Amino acid sequence: MALDTQRVTTPAVRVRDLVRGFGSTAVLRGLDLDIAPGQFVALLGRSGSGKSTLLRALAGLDRGVAGTGEIDVPDQVAVVFQDSRLLPWQRVLPNVVIGLDGPNADRLGRDALAEVGLAGRERAWPRELSGGEQQRVALARSLVREPALLLADEPFGALDALTRIRMHALLRELCQRHGPAVLLVTHDVDEAIVLADRVVVLVDGAIAVDRPIELAQPRSHRDPAFLSYRYELLTALGVDAE
Amino acid sequence: MTLLLDSAKKSTVDVRPTRPRLGPGRAIPYGRVLGPVVVLAAWWGASAGGLFDPRLLPAPDTVLAAALDLIERGTLQDSLLVSLQRAGIGFSIGATVGIVLALLAGLSRSGEAVVDGWMQVQRSVPTLGLIPLMILWLGIGETFKVVIIAIVVAIIIYIQTYAGLTGIDSRYVELAETVDLSRARFIRLVVLPGALPGLFVGLRLAVTGSWLSLVVLEQINATSGIGYLMFQAQNYAQTEVIVVYGLFGFVSDGLLRLVERKVLAWRSTLSG
Ligand SMILES: Nc1ncnc2c1ncn2[C@@H]1O[C@H](COP(=O)(O)OP(=O)(O)O)[C@@H](O)[C@H]1O
Ligand SMILES: [Mg+2]
């Protein structure tokens, strides 16, 4: 994606000096982050480093959490969680168009379901779908809102490896078509390099590494450049990559 | 489904490992009718064998004859209609009040503070004990009967619905916030369906509760209704009439179960 032209426009996300903490421990300590419109950013960090805390702050879901700082996000923000959060008492289509208005809502919902490869499953109950299918419905629910920012907290964390690979391709394709800025939280370094335009690493409550990934899509795990990104990011995470 | 199985069927061998089952297993067809039918058969047999004194427990065919006789004379329908009306009005008012109070308590902290404490106190007061007070306040006409039933129903439904509401998974609340649901839609799409299983438990208990109250209430200065009919039967030792009454509880509970199965089709639970 054309990063250089987008850098000059106003960012989709602008975070300044963000502080968040629970009790007496600060989790985020003066974090700064900009995301350009349409940019796909992956956020890496060790378990407990505060990735979800940051994402929930951006989503406006951390009302009760103490902290200071400035957050600017677009009006249209969609969130994908690790669990699909489909309402079990609603069929698939109403789950996708939940909260939407207008006579077109159902048609848009059907289109979104077709986009994630679930045409024909509109009338299924959530529990009749596999985990991967449920997560695809959750993706459809996010994208049907045409968000300017998509926040995803380990959305593939509960899926098996094969399903995850297919979801990567799907997410990539959907994001290219709809063009939201994306912040994808993950603990999987390979996933971050495969998907993102830019990978940031959260260490000690701030962004410690900010690395644009300059590889053509589709990206191969065997590419030496891939391996060197991998080495760098794993080192930043404190893993002995040798 | 069967089509798929048929086309895939090449052999009739079906060998599979099994595991001791922990759930109760598949539902027995017409299982709920089975229990009463067994009891009925035993009762019939015992009566025919002369084991029961017919003055204490008449044979089923005597009861049936009594029921038919009551129907023929129109007594049963009339009494039933009167009772149904009382129960129906009381039930509707009580259910509405119970649900509204549960929503108030479940959806706002101030509502919780005001309503819940008070309702939990109410719960520990046996409502039928309030009968003398209600007669004093409302007179001994129709009103106090309806009010008592409404109170009984409201408390039962409140308790169950409120428990259902507070049990709603906070993750769904969070989802509703991220898709910017309006408050009205939030209640319609998340709160009510989430509380529905609890509400149904409440409804079923409340139906039983209102039948029960009715019998007591209609023995107080009433000249009509099922309770009155039973009171008469008791006086004249017509045991058979009392047994007819049992059927109504069974039927109304069965009807509610049917509705519940339709409305809660999305669930798969132990009872499913
Ligand atoms: N609701 C909460 N109450 C108390 N502590 C919390 C809460 N949420 C997160 N934390 C703490 O904040 C830290 C960061 O959590 P989180 O942002 O979920 O980490 P990550 O998503 O990177 O694994 C952890 O130490 C966690 O224990
Ligand atoms: Mg997390």
XYZ file of C-alpha atoms and ligand atoms in Angstrom:
542
model
C 0.000 0.000 0.000
C 1.172 3.516 -0.777
C 2.400 4.473 2.639
C 4.215 7.636 1.612
C 1.163 9.368 0.166
C -0.979 8.403 3.131
C 1.477 9.599 5.732
C 0.790 13.206 4.742
C -2.989 12.905 5.194
C -4.425 13.034 8.702
C -4.057 9.683 10.424
C -7.063 7.443 11.049
C -5.798 6.702 14.527
C -3.808 9.074 16.677
C -2.767 8.094 20.190
C -0.671 10.382 22.378
C 0.884 9.717 25.758
C -1.633 7.027 26.612
C -1.516 5.747 30.173
C -3.715 2.921 31.439
C -3.379 0.854 34.561
C -5.113 -1.524 36.922
C -4.721 -0.876 40.616
C -1.216 0.346 41.246
C 0.397 -1.205 38.161
C 0.596 0.828 34.950
C 0.050 -1.331 31.872
C 0.417 1.370 29.212
C 2.970 4.050 30.101
C 2.864 6.977 27.712
C 2.163 5.136 24.467
C 2.146 6.989 21.105
C 0.751 5.479 17.928
C -0.440 6.757 14.538
C -2.186 4.632 11.944
C -2.743 5.986 8.440
C -6.099 5.500 6.707
C -6.198 2.090 5.079
C -3.020 0.934 6.766
C -2.853 -2.592 8.178
C -0.941 -2.608 11.461
C -0.197 -5.696 13.502
C 0.417 -5.263 17.216
C 2.719 -7.817 18.817
C 3.506 -8.215 22.463
C 4.012 -10.820 25.128
C 1.053 -12.152 26.962
C 0.011 -9.595 29.562
C 1.913 -6.752 27.888
C -1.260 -4.695 27.448
C -2.292 -5.385 23.845
C -5.938 -5.913 24.732
C -5.819 -2.943 27.074
C -4.722 -0.725 24.166
C -7.286 -2.150 21.787
C -10.124 -1.761 24.259
C -9.067 1.817 24.851
C -9.261 2.478 21.102
C -12.659 0.758 20.955
C -13.966 2.909 23.814
C -14.603 -0.187 25.931
C -12.436 0.731 28.915
C -14.759 3.103 30.754
C -13.797 1.862 34.186
C -10.040 1.736 33.605
C -7.888 4.457 35.160
C -5.621 6.470 32.878
C -4.805 9.587 30.898
C -3.833 10.540 27.356
C -5.382 11.418 24.017
C -7.112 9.082 21.575
C -8.455 10.051 18.162
C -10.331 7.408 16.206
C -12.810 7.600 13.297
C -16.568 7.510 13.898
C -16.960 4.128 12.278
C -15.027 1.594 14.322
C -15.667 -2.139 14.157
C -14.344 -4.686 16.624
C -13.638 -8.389 16.152
C -13.012 -10.317 19.335
C -11.240 -13.607 19.911
C -14.636 -15.222 20.373
C -17.161 -14.521 17.657
C -19.755 -13.066 20.080
C -22.656 -14.068 17.909
C -25.924 -13.813 19.814
C -26.930 -17.468 20.220
C -30.641 -16.610 20.042
C -30.353 -14.887 16.666
C -29.812 -16.586 13.345
C -26.766 -15.749 11.260
C -28.187 -12.951 9.116
C -29.689 -10.915 11.982
C -26.374 -11.331 13.776
C -24.585 -9.767 10.811
C -26.917 -6.792 10.375
C -27.432 -6.164 14.099
C -27.894 -2.461 14.720
C -28.098 -1.548 11.028
C -30.963 0.550 9.719
C -32.632 0.941 6.399
C -34.327 -1.230 3.802
C -30.967 -2.339 2.419
C -29.688 -3.847 5.639
C -30.650 -7.422 4.766
C -29.241 -7.212 1.267
C -25.973 -5.766 2.577
C -25.861 -8.525 5.159
C -26.330 -11.199 2.503
C -23.593 -9.636 0.400
C -21.253 -9.560 3.386
C -21.990 -13.212 4.132
C -21.309 -14.108 0.505
C -18.014 -12.235 0.743
C -16.859 -14.379 3.642
C -18.000 -17.513 1.799
C -21.145 -18.186 3.811
C -23.853 -17.530 1.235
C -26.818 -19.777 1.974
C -26.171 -19.984 5.728
C -28.258 -16.907 6.565
C -30.858 -18.918 8.486
C -28.454 -21.125 10.444
C -28.144 -20.819 14.219
C -24.662 -19.794 15.411
C -24.158 -23.083 17.233
C -24.623 -24.957 13.970
C -21.450 -23.350 12.571
C -17.833 -24.374 13.111
C -15.495 -22.056 14.991
C -13.976 -20.773 11.758
C -17.386 -20.158 10.230
C -18.538 -18.294 13.338
C -15.487 -16.081 13.118
C -16.233 -15.415 9.446
C -19.727 -14.306 10.423
C -18.130 -11.967 12.962
C -15.959 -10.576 10.150
C -19.032 -10.068 7.982
C -20.719 -8.296 10.905
C -17.760 -5.900 11.118
C -17.352 -5.221 7.424
C -21.032 -4.678 6.645
C -20.663 -1.473 8.668
C -17.922 -0.208 6.291
C -15.691 0.796 9.216
C -12.872 3.318 8.818
C -11.041 1.390 11.536
C -11.132 -2.327 12.196
C -9.888 -3.475 15.598
C -9.236 -7.180 15.975
C -8.045 -8.829 19.190
C -6.441 -12.174 18.357
C -9.367 -12.986 16.057
C -7.809 -16.272 14.932
C -6.378 -17.261 18.287
C -8.922 -20.015 18.878
C -8.762 -21.496 15.365
C -6.740 -24.439 14.124
C -3.665 -23.796 11.979
C -5.255 -24.725 8.642
C -8.342 -22.622 9.223
C -6.121 -19.781 10.352
C -4.195 -19.776 7.077
C -7.423 -19.572 5.107
C -8.682 -16.785 7.351
C -5.459 -14.848 6.714
C -6.072 -14.845 2.986
C -9.713 -13.889 3.520
C -8.915 -11.026 5.891
C -6.233 -9.702 3.569
C -8.629 -9.742 0.623
C -11.487 -8.140 2.548
C -9.276 -5.381 3.895
C -7.970 -4.612 0.439
C -11.490 -4.349 -0.916
C -12.967 -2.292 1.924
C -9.835 -0.369 2.839
C -10.259 0.244 6.592
C -7.302 1.050 8.777
C -6.632 -2.134 10.738
C -5.116 -2.801 14.121
C -4.681 -6.547 14.501
C -3.571 -7.776 17.904
C -1.733 -11.060 17.727
C 0.924 -13.004 19.569
C 1.866 -14.837 16.374
C 4.894 -13.238 14.717
C 4.373 -15.064 11.415
C 0.759 -13.974 11.251
C 1.858 -10.374 11.782
C 4.450 -10.496 8.983
C 2.140 -12.292 6.552
C -0.704 -9.809 6.963
C 0.517 -6.397 7.971
C 1.856 -3.329 6.210
C 3.542 -2.478 9.459
C 4.276 -4.333 12.683
C 4.583 -2.636 16.058
C 5.787 -4.330 19.230
C 4.498 -3.372 22.663
C 7.128 -3.638 25.388
C 6.928 -2.132 28.879
C 3.829 -0.139 28.082
C 5.041 1.599 24.929
C 5.759 0.879 21.263
C 9.339 -0.414 21.276
C 9.639 -1.495 17.623
C 7.838 0.016 14.643
C 8.696 -1.856 11.481
C 7.120 -1.414 8.012
C 7.007 -4.763 6.219
C 8.178 -4.166 2.680
C 7.375 -7.510 1.108
C 5.152 -8.119 -1.893
C 1.940 -10.130 -1.353
C 1.547 -13.056 -1.192
C 4.342 -13.474 1.304
C 6.372 -16.617 1.686
C 7.672 -17.926 4.990
C 10.812 -19.081 3.147
C 11.727 -15.654 1.810
C 15.035 -14.645 3.470
C 13.606 -11.140 4.034
C 10.645 -12.756 5.846
C 13.068 -14.622 8.047
C 15.000 -11.522 8.914
C 11.794 -9.678 9.926
C 10.928 -12.691 11.980
C 14.278 -12.723 13.704
C 14.090 -9.022 14.486
C 10.546 -9.197 15.901
C 11.163 -12.319 17.950
C 14.240 -10.670 19.430
C 12.167 -7.603 20.305
C 9.750 -9.936 22.081
C 12.630 -11.344 24.077
C 12.571 -14.762 22.437
C 15.887 -16.348 21.571
C 15.281 -16.734 17.847
C 18.373 -18.797 17.112
C -29.796 -35.520 5.742
C -31.266 -38.965 5.163
C -30.530 -38.485 1.478
C -26.906 -37.919 2.287
C -26.801 -40.968 4.517
C -28.486 -43.133 1.913
C -26.127 -42.135 -0.851
C -23.135 -42.729 1.402
C -24.385 -46.093 2.617
C -22.306 -48.877 1.147
C -22.333 -51.276 4.059
C -24.523 -51.884 7.059
C -21.636 -52.205 9.495
C -21.713 -49.666 12.295
C -18.925 -50.231 14.768
C -18.055 -47.347 17.011
C -16.511 -46.743 20.409
C -18.974 -45.692 23.062
C -18.622 -43.708 26.210
C -20.729 -43.754 29.341
C -23.348 -41.073 28.913
C -23.505 -38.268 31.477
C -26.415 -36.301 30.040
C -29.869 -37.824 30.456
C -29.956 -38.899 26.802
C -32.612 -38.536 24.185
C -36.089 -37.519 25.311
C -38.663 -40.317 25.565
C -41.484 -39.656 23.099
C -44.560 -38.413 24.993
C -42.502 -38.932 28.145
C -44.300 -36.256 30.107
C -47.665 -37.919 29.588
C -46.213 -41.277 30.546
C -45.951 -40.597 34.280
C -49.593 -39.555 34.714
C -50.716 -42.456 32.486
C -48.880 -44.980 34.663
C -50.401 -43.481 37.800
C -53.818 -43.523 36.137
C -53.484 -47.195 35.214
C -52.377 -48.123 38.736
C -55.256 -46.148 40.181
C -57.700 -47.846 37.863
C -56.382 -51.295 38.671
C -56.388 -50.680 42.410
C -59.928 -49.286 42.373
C -61.203 -52.193 40.307
C -59.485 -54.603 42.692
C -61.320 -52.930 45.589
C -58.108 -51.667 47.223
C -59.427 -48.111 47.659
C -62.452 -47.025 49.589
C -64.484 -45.281 46.855
C -65.531 -42.641 49.390
C -61.901 -41.621 49.832
C -60.697 -42.075 46.280
C -63.284 -42.877 43.619
C -62.344 -44.979 40.583
C -61.185 -43.120 37.442
C -64.398 -43.953 35.595
C -66.422 -42.400 38.422
C -64.311 -39.283 38.096
C -64.773 -39.261 34.332
C -68.507 -39.651 34.770
C -68.506 -36.808 37.271
C -66.562 -34.631 34.850
C -68.953 -35.454 32.008
C -71.881 -34.749 34.254
C -70.444 -31.395 35.272
C -69.853 -30.557 31.623
C -73.336 -31.632 30.621
C -74.901 -29.417 33.233
C -72.566 -26.615 32.164
C -71.224 -26.193 35.689
C -67.661 -27.001 34.800
C -67.453 -24.650 31.814
C -69.075 -21.817 33.746
C -66.859 -22.247 36.781
C -63.830 -22.632 34.595
C -64.634 -19.505 32.636
C -65.053 -17.456 35.773
C -61.838 -18.815 37.244
C -59.916 -18.405 34.015
C -61.032 -14.812 33.860
C -59.890 -14.096 37.406
C -56.627 -15.932 36.896
C -56.142 -14.376 33.465
C -56.577 -10.785 34.582
C -54.486 -11.289 37.692
C -51.845 -13.138 35.726
C -51.568 -10.509 32.980
C -51.259 -7.654 35.442
C -48.841 -9.587 37.628
C -46.685 -10.734 34.725
C -46.467 -7.222 33.292
C -45.583 -5.707 36.646
C -43.059 -8.469 37.362
C -41.320 -8.065 34.015
C -41.239 -4.268 34.172
C -39.859 -4.317 37.718
C -37.261 -6.913 36.708
C -36.194 -4.715 33.777
C -35.957 -1.684 36.054
C -33.866 -3.568 38.578
C -31.762 -5.380 35.982
C -30.955 -2.440 33.733
C -30.230 0.415 36.086
C -28.352 0.653 39.333
C -30.879 3.029 40.848
C -33.669 0.678 39.796
C -31.797 -2.154 41.424
C -31.394 -0.203 44.639
C -35.063 0.750 44.819
C -36.797 -2.327 43.433
C -34.678 -5.319 44.277
C -34.344 -4.810 48.006
C -38.057 -4.330 48.302
C -38.952 -7.328 46.129
C -36.610 -9.609 48.038
C -38.483 -8.642 51.208
C -41.812 -9.241 49.485
C -40.645 -12.674 48.496
C -40.273 -13.774 52.071
C -43.835 -12.687 52.917
C -46.319 -15.444 52.052
C -48.752 -13.518 49.856
C -51.751 -15.611 50.815
C -51.151 -14.368 54.340
C -52.024 -10.913 53.046
C -55.593 -11.973 52.283
C -57.156 -10.459 55.445
C -55.298 -7.191 54.840
C -56.408 -7.053 51.220
C -60.009 -7.726 52.173
C -59.758 -4.872 54.646
C -58.394 -2.537 51.971
C -60.257 -3.620 48.887
C -63.445 -5.193 50.176
C -64.415 -8.796 49.690
C -65.339 -8.572 45.973
C -63.499 -9.465 42.792
C -60.757 -6.882 43.154
C -58.929 -8.401 46.076
C -58.865 -11.821 44.378
C -57.322 -10.380 41.238
C -54.871 -8.309 43.252
C -53.691 -11.284 45.294
C -53.136 -13.363 42.158
C -51.307 -10.442 40.538
C -48.999 -10.115 43.543
C -48.257 -13.835 43.646
C -47.499 -13.861 39.916
C -45.494 -10.623 39.929
C -43.149 -11.811 42.658
C -42.471 -15.184 41.084
C -41.875 -13.697 37.641
C -39.782 -10.876 39.035
C -37.431 -13.231 40.870
C -36.849 -15.502 37.875
C -36.604 -12.747 35.259
C -34.259 -10.681 37.383
C -32.023 -13.708 37.878
C -32.101 -14.235 34.088
C -31.194 -10.603 33.462
C -28.270 -10.490 35.836
C -27.031 -13.729 34.302
C -26.660 -12.274 30.796
C -23.091 -12.626 29.589
C -21.361 -9.232 29.758
C -19.581 -10.060 26.493
C -22.893 -9.623 24.669
C -23.376 -6.267 26.343
C -19.945 -5.254 25.094
C -20.815 -6.405 21.593
C -24.011 -4.360 21.682
C -21.910 -1.335 22.596
C -19.455 -1.852 19.748
C -22.238 -2.034 17.155
C -23.830 1.100 18.641
C -27.192 -0.438 19.486
C -29.796 1.997 20.746
C -31.115 1.298 24.238
C -34.448 0.089 22.876
C -32.770 -2.339 20.472
C -30.371 -3.465 23.139
C -33.329 -4.437 25.293
C -35.150 -6.130 22.415
C -32.189 -7.972 20.865
C -29.968 -8.759 23.824
C -31.685 -8.281 27.158
C -35.054 -9.894 26.584
C -33.836 -12.947 24.658
C -31.077 -13.422 27.211
C -33.551 -13.285 30.063
C -36.152 -15.412 28.280
C -35.132 -18.785 29.743
C -35.477 -17.322 33.229
C -38.753 -15.663 32.295
C -40.176 -19.002 31.167
C -39.253 -20.688 34.417
C -41.043 -17.797 36.106
C -44.116 -18.106 33.887
C -44.489 -21.789 34.577
C -44.090 -21.382 38.314
C -46.511 -18.450 38.206
C -49.190 -20.455 36.395
C -49.069 -23.037 39.141
C -49.016 -20.276 41.725
C -52.085 -18.577 40.318
C -54.103 -21.821 40.141
C -53.144 -22.492 43.716
C -54.121 -19.031 44.932
C -57.375 -19.318 43.059
C -58.472 -22.362 45.015
C -57.827 -20.585 48.276
C -59.363 -17.304 47.118
C -62.509 -18.813 45.684
C -63.320 -20.443 48.944
C -63.684 -16.982 50.472
C -67.128 -15.533 49.891
C -67.344 -16.734 46.324
C -70.327 -18.196 44.531
C -68.584 -19.175 41.360
C -65.339 -20.547 40.012
C -63.347 -23.710 40.203
C -62.312 -23.106 43.785
C -65.936 -22.687 44.766
C -66.840 -25.865 42.909
C -64.156 -27.675 44.837
C -65.306 -26.201 48.096
C -68.784 -27.512 47.365
C -67.417 -30.861 46.342
C -65.497 -31.039 49.572
C -68.608 -30.294 51.572
C -70.608 -32.952 49.795
C -67.630 -35.346 49.641
C -67.534 -35.361 45.840
C -63.898 -36.350 45.658
C -64.128 -36.784 41.904
C -64.458 -33.034 41.277
C -61.232 -32.344 43.098
C -59.363 -34.766 40.875
C -60.633 -33.029 37.726
C -58.886 -29.916 38.965
C -55.497 -31.601 38.815
C -55.842 -31.936 35.071
C -55.895 -28.187 34.539
C -52.531 -27.599 36.139
C -51.102 -30.326 33.946
C -52.638 -28.939 30.750
C -51.636 -25.326 31.342
C -48.070 -26.333 32.164
C -47.962 -28.477 29.022
C -49.099 -25.560 26.878
C -46.388 -23.316 28.306
C -43.767 -25.967 27.652
C -44.840 -26.111 24.011
C -44.489 -22.340 23.631
C -41.151 -22.455 25.423
C -39.795 -25.117 23.079
C -40.706 -22.952 20.069
C -39.374 -19.697 21.485
C -36.147 -21.141 22.867
C -35.361 -23.221 19.772
C -31.834 -21.786 19.666
C -30.829 -23.544 22.850
C -29.305 -26.936 23.169
C -29.244 -27.956 26.779
C -29.474 -31.053 28.903
C -33.230 -31.075 28.483
C -32.946 -30.568 24.687
N -9.960 -5.990 34.096
C -8.706 -6.108 34.593
N -8.501 -6.019 35.921
C -7.245 -6.121 36.441
N -6.149 -6.315 35.698
C -6.285 -6.423 34.369
C -7.574 -6.315 33.741
N -7.415 -6.463 32.407
C -6.086 -6.642 32.218
N -5.420 -6.620 33.374
C -3.955 -6.757 33.532
O -3.330 -5.872 32.639
C -2.233 -6.490 32.009
C -2.394 -6.422 30.494
O -3.488 -7.204 30.103
P -3.910 -7.374 28.596
O -4.013 -6.031 27.972
O -5.134 -8.213 28.560
O -2.670 -8.170 28.001
P -2.499 -8.872 26.578
O -3.752 -8.679 25.800
O -1.323 -8.206 25.970
O -2.208 -10.296 26.852
C -2.163 -7.901 32.538
O -1.176 -7.958 33.544
C -3.523 -8.140 33.137
O -3.425 -8.978 34.251
Mg -5.227 -10.030 25.094
